[in-house]
PDB file of C-alpha atoms in Angstrom:
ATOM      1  CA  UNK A   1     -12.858  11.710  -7.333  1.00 80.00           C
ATOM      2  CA  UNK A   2     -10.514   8.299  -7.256  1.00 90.00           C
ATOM      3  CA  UNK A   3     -12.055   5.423  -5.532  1.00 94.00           C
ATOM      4  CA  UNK A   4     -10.256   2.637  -4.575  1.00 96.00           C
ATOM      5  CA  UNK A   5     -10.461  -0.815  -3.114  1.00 97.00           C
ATOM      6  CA  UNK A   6      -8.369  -3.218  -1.464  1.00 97.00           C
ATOM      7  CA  UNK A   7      -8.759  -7.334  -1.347  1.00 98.00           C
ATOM      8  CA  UNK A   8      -6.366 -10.084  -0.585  1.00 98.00           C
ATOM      9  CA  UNK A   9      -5.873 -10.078   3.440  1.00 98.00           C
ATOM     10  CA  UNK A  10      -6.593 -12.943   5.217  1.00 98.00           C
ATOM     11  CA  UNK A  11      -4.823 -15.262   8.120  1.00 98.00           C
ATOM     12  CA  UNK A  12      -2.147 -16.619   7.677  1.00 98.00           C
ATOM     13  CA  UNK A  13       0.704 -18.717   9.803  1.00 98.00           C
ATOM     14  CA  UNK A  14       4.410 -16.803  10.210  1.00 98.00           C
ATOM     15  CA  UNK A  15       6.234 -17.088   6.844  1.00 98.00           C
ATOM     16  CA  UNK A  16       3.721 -17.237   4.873  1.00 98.00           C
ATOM     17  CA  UNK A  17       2.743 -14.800   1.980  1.00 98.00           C
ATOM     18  CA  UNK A  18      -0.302 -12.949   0.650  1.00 98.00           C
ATOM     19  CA  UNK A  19      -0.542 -10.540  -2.187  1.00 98.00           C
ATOM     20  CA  UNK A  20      -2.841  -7.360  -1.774  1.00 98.00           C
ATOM     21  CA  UNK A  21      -4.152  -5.759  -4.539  1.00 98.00           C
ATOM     22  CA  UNK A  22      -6.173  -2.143  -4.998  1.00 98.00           C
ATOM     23  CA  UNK A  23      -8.707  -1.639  -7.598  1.00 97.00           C
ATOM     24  CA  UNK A  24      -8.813   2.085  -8.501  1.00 95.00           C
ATOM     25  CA  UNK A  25     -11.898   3.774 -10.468  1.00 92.00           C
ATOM     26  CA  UNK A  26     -11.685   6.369 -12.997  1.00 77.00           C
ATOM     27  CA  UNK A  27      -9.690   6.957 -15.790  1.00 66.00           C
ATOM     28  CA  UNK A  28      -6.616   9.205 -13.942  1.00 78.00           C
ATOM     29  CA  UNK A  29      -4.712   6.131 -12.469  1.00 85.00           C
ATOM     30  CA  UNK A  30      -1.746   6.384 -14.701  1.00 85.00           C
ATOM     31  CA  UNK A  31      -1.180  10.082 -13.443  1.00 86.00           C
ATOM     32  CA  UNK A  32      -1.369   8.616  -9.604  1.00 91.00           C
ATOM     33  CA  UNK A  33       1.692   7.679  -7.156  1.00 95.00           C
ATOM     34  CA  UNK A  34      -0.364   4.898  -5.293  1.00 96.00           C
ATOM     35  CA  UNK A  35       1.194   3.635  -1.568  1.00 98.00           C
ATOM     36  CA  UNK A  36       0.693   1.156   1.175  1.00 98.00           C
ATOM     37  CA  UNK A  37      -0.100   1.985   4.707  1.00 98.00           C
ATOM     38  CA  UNK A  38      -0.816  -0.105   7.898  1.00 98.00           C
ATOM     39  CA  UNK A  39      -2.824   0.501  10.841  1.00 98.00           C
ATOM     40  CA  UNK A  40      -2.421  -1.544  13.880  1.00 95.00           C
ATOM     41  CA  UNK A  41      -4.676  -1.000  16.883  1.00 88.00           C
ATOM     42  CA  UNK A  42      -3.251   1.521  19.262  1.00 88.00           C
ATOM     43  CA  UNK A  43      -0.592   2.824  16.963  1.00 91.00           C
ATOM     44  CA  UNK A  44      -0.639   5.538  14.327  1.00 92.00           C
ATOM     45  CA  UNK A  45      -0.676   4.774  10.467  1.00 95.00           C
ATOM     46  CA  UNK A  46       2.744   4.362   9.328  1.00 97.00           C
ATOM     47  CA  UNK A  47       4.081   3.885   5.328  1.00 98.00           C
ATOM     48  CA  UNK A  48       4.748   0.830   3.773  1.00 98.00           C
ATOM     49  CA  UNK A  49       5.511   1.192   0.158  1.00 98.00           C
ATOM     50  CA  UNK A  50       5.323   3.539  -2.705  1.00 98.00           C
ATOM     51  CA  UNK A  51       5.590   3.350  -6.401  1.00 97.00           C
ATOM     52  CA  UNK A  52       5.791   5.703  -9.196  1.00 95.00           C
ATOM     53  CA  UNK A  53       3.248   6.407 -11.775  1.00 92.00           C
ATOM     54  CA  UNK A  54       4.813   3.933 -14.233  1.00 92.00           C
ATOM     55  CA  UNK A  55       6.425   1.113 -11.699  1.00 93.00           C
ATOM     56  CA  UNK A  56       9.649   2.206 -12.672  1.00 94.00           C
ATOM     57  CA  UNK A  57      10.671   2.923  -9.127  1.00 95.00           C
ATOM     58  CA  UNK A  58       9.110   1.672  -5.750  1.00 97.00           C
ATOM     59  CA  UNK A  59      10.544   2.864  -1.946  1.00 98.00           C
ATOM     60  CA  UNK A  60      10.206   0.978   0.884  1.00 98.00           C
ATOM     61  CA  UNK A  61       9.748   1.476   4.727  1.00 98.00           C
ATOM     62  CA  UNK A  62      12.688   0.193   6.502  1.00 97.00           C
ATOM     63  CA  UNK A  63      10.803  -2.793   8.552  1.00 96.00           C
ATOM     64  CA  UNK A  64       9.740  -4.238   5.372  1.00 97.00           C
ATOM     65  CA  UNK A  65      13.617  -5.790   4.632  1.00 95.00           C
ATOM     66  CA  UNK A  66      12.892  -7.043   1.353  1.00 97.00           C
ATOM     67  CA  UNK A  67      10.023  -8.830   2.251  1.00 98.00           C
ATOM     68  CA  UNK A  68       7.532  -7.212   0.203  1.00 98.00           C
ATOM     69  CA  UNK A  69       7.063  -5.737  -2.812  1.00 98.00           C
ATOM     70  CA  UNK A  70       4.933  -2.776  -4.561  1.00 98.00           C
ATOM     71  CA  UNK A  71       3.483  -3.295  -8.320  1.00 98.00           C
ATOM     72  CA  UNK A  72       1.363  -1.942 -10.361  1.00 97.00           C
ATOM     73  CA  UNK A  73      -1.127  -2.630 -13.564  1.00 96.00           C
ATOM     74  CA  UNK A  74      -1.811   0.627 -14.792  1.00 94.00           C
ATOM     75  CA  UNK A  75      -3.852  -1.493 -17.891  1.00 93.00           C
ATOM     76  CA  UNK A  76      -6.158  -2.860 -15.128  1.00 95.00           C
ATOM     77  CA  UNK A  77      -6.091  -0.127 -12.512  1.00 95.00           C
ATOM     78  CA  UNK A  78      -4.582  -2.038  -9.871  1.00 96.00           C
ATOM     79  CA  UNK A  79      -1.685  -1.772  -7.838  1.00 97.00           C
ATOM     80  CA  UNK A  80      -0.477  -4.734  -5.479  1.00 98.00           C
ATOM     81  CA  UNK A  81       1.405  -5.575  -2.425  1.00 98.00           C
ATOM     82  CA  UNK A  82       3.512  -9.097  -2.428  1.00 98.00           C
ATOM     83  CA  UNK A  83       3.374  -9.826   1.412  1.00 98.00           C
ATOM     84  CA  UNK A  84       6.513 -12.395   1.783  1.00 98.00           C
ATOM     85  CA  UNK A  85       7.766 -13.928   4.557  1.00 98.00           C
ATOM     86  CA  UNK A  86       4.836 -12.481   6.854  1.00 98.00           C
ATOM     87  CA  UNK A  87       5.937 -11.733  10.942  1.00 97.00           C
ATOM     88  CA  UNK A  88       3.427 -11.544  13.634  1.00 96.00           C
ATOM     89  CA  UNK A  89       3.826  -7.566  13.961  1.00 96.00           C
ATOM     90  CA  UNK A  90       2.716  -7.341  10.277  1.00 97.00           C
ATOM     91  CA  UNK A  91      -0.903  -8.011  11.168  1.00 97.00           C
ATOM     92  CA  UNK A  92      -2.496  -4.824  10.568  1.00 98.00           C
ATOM     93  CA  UNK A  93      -5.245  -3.472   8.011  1.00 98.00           C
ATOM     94  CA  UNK A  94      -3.432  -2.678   5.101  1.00 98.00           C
ATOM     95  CA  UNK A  95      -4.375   0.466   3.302  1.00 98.00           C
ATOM     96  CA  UNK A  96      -4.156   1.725  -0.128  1.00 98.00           C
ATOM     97  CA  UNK A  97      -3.781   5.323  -0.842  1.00 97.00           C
ATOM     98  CA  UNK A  98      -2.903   7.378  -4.042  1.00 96.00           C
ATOM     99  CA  UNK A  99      -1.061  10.966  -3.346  1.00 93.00           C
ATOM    100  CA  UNK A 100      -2.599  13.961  -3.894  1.00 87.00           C
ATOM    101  CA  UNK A 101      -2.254  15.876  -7.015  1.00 80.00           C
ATOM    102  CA  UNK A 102      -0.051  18.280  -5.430  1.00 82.00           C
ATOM    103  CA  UNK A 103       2.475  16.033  -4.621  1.00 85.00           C
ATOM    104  CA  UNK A 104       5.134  15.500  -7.619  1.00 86.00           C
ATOM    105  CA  UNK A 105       7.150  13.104  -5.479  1.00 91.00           C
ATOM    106  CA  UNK A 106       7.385   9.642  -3.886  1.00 93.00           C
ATOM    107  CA  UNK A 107       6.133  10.889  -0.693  1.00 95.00           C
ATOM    108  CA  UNK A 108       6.253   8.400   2.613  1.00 96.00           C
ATOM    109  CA  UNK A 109       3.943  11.061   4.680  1.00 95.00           C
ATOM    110  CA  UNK A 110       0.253   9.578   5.034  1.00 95.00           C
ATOM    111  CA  UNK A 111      -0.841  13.535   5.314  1.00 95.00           C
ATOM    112  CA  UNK A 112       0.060  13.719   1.172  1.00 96.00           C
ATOM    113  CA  UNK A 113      -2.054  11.111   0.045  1.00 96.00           C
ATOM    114  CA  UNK A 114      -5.672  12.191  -0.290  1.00 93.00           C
ATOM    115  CA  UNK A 115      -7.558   9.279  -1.175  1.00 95.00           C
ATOM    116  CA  UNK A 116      -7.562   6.022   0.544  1.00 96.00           C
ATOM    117  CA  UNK A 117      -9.103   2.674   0.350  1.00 97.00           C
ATOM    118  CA  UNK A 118     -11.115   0.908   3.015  1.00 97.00           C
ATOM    119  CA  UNK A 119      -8.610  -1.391   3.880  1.00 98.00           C
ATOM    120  CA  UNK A 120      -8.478  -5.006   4.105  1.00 98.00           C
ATOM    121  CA  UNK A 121      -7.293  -7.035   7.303  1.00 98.00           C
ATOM    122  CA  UNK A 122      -3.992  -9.007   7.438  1.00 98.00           C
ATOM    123  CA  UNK A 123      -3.568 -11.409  10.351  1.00 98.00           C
ATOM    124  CA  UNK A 124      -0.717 -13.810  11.191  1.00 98.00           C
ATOM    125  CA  UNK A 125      -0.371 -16.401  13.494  1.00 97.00           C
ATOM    126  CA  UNK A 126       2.877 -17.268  15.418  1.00 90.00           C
TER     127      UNK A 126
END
């Protein structure tokens, strides 16, 4: 089954920026549409980003407002999230998660993607 594995969150002051990445194992990554999710305590998981199997197209959740942006290595397995100018309410473990292979389709609904990372913690300071 696809592994993956997120890095890059940290603390950081309002405006500031951060880039996430996600390490995937196995040899099926080029076949995967790979997302970003958030979790903040008390609130469900909601969508972030998306990108297609060969970074030709990304989608967006509207909060993000051009502040971040969805890439992908598909030569090292990795897909990344540019964190720009970073808000308070972004702090939130910051998932990544690669759609199931049933799903054909940039999908934004957390209940399509079947295998997730363990997340990695994004803080920011006001």
């Amino acid at each position: 089954q696809v592994q993956l594995a997120e890095s890059g969150g940290g603390l950081v002051q309002a405006g500031g920026s951060l880039r996430l990445s996600c390490v995937a194992s196995g040899r099926t990554f080029r076949d995967l549409f790979m997302g970003w999710f958030r979790l903040t305590p008390g609130k469900e998981r909601e969508f972030v980003a998306v990108i297609s199997r060969g970074g030709g197209s990304a989608y967006y959740a509207d909060f993000v407002e051009g502040r971040f942006t969805i890439s992908r290595d598909n030569a090292k397995n990795t897909t990344y999230l540019q964190l720009d100018s970073l808000k308070f309410e972004d702090t939130a473990v910051y998932y990544c998660a690669a759609l199931g292979p049933g799903t054909h389709y940039p999908s934004q609904n957390r209940d399509d993607y079947h295998y997730w990372g363990q997340g990695t913690q994004v803080t920011v300071s006001s």
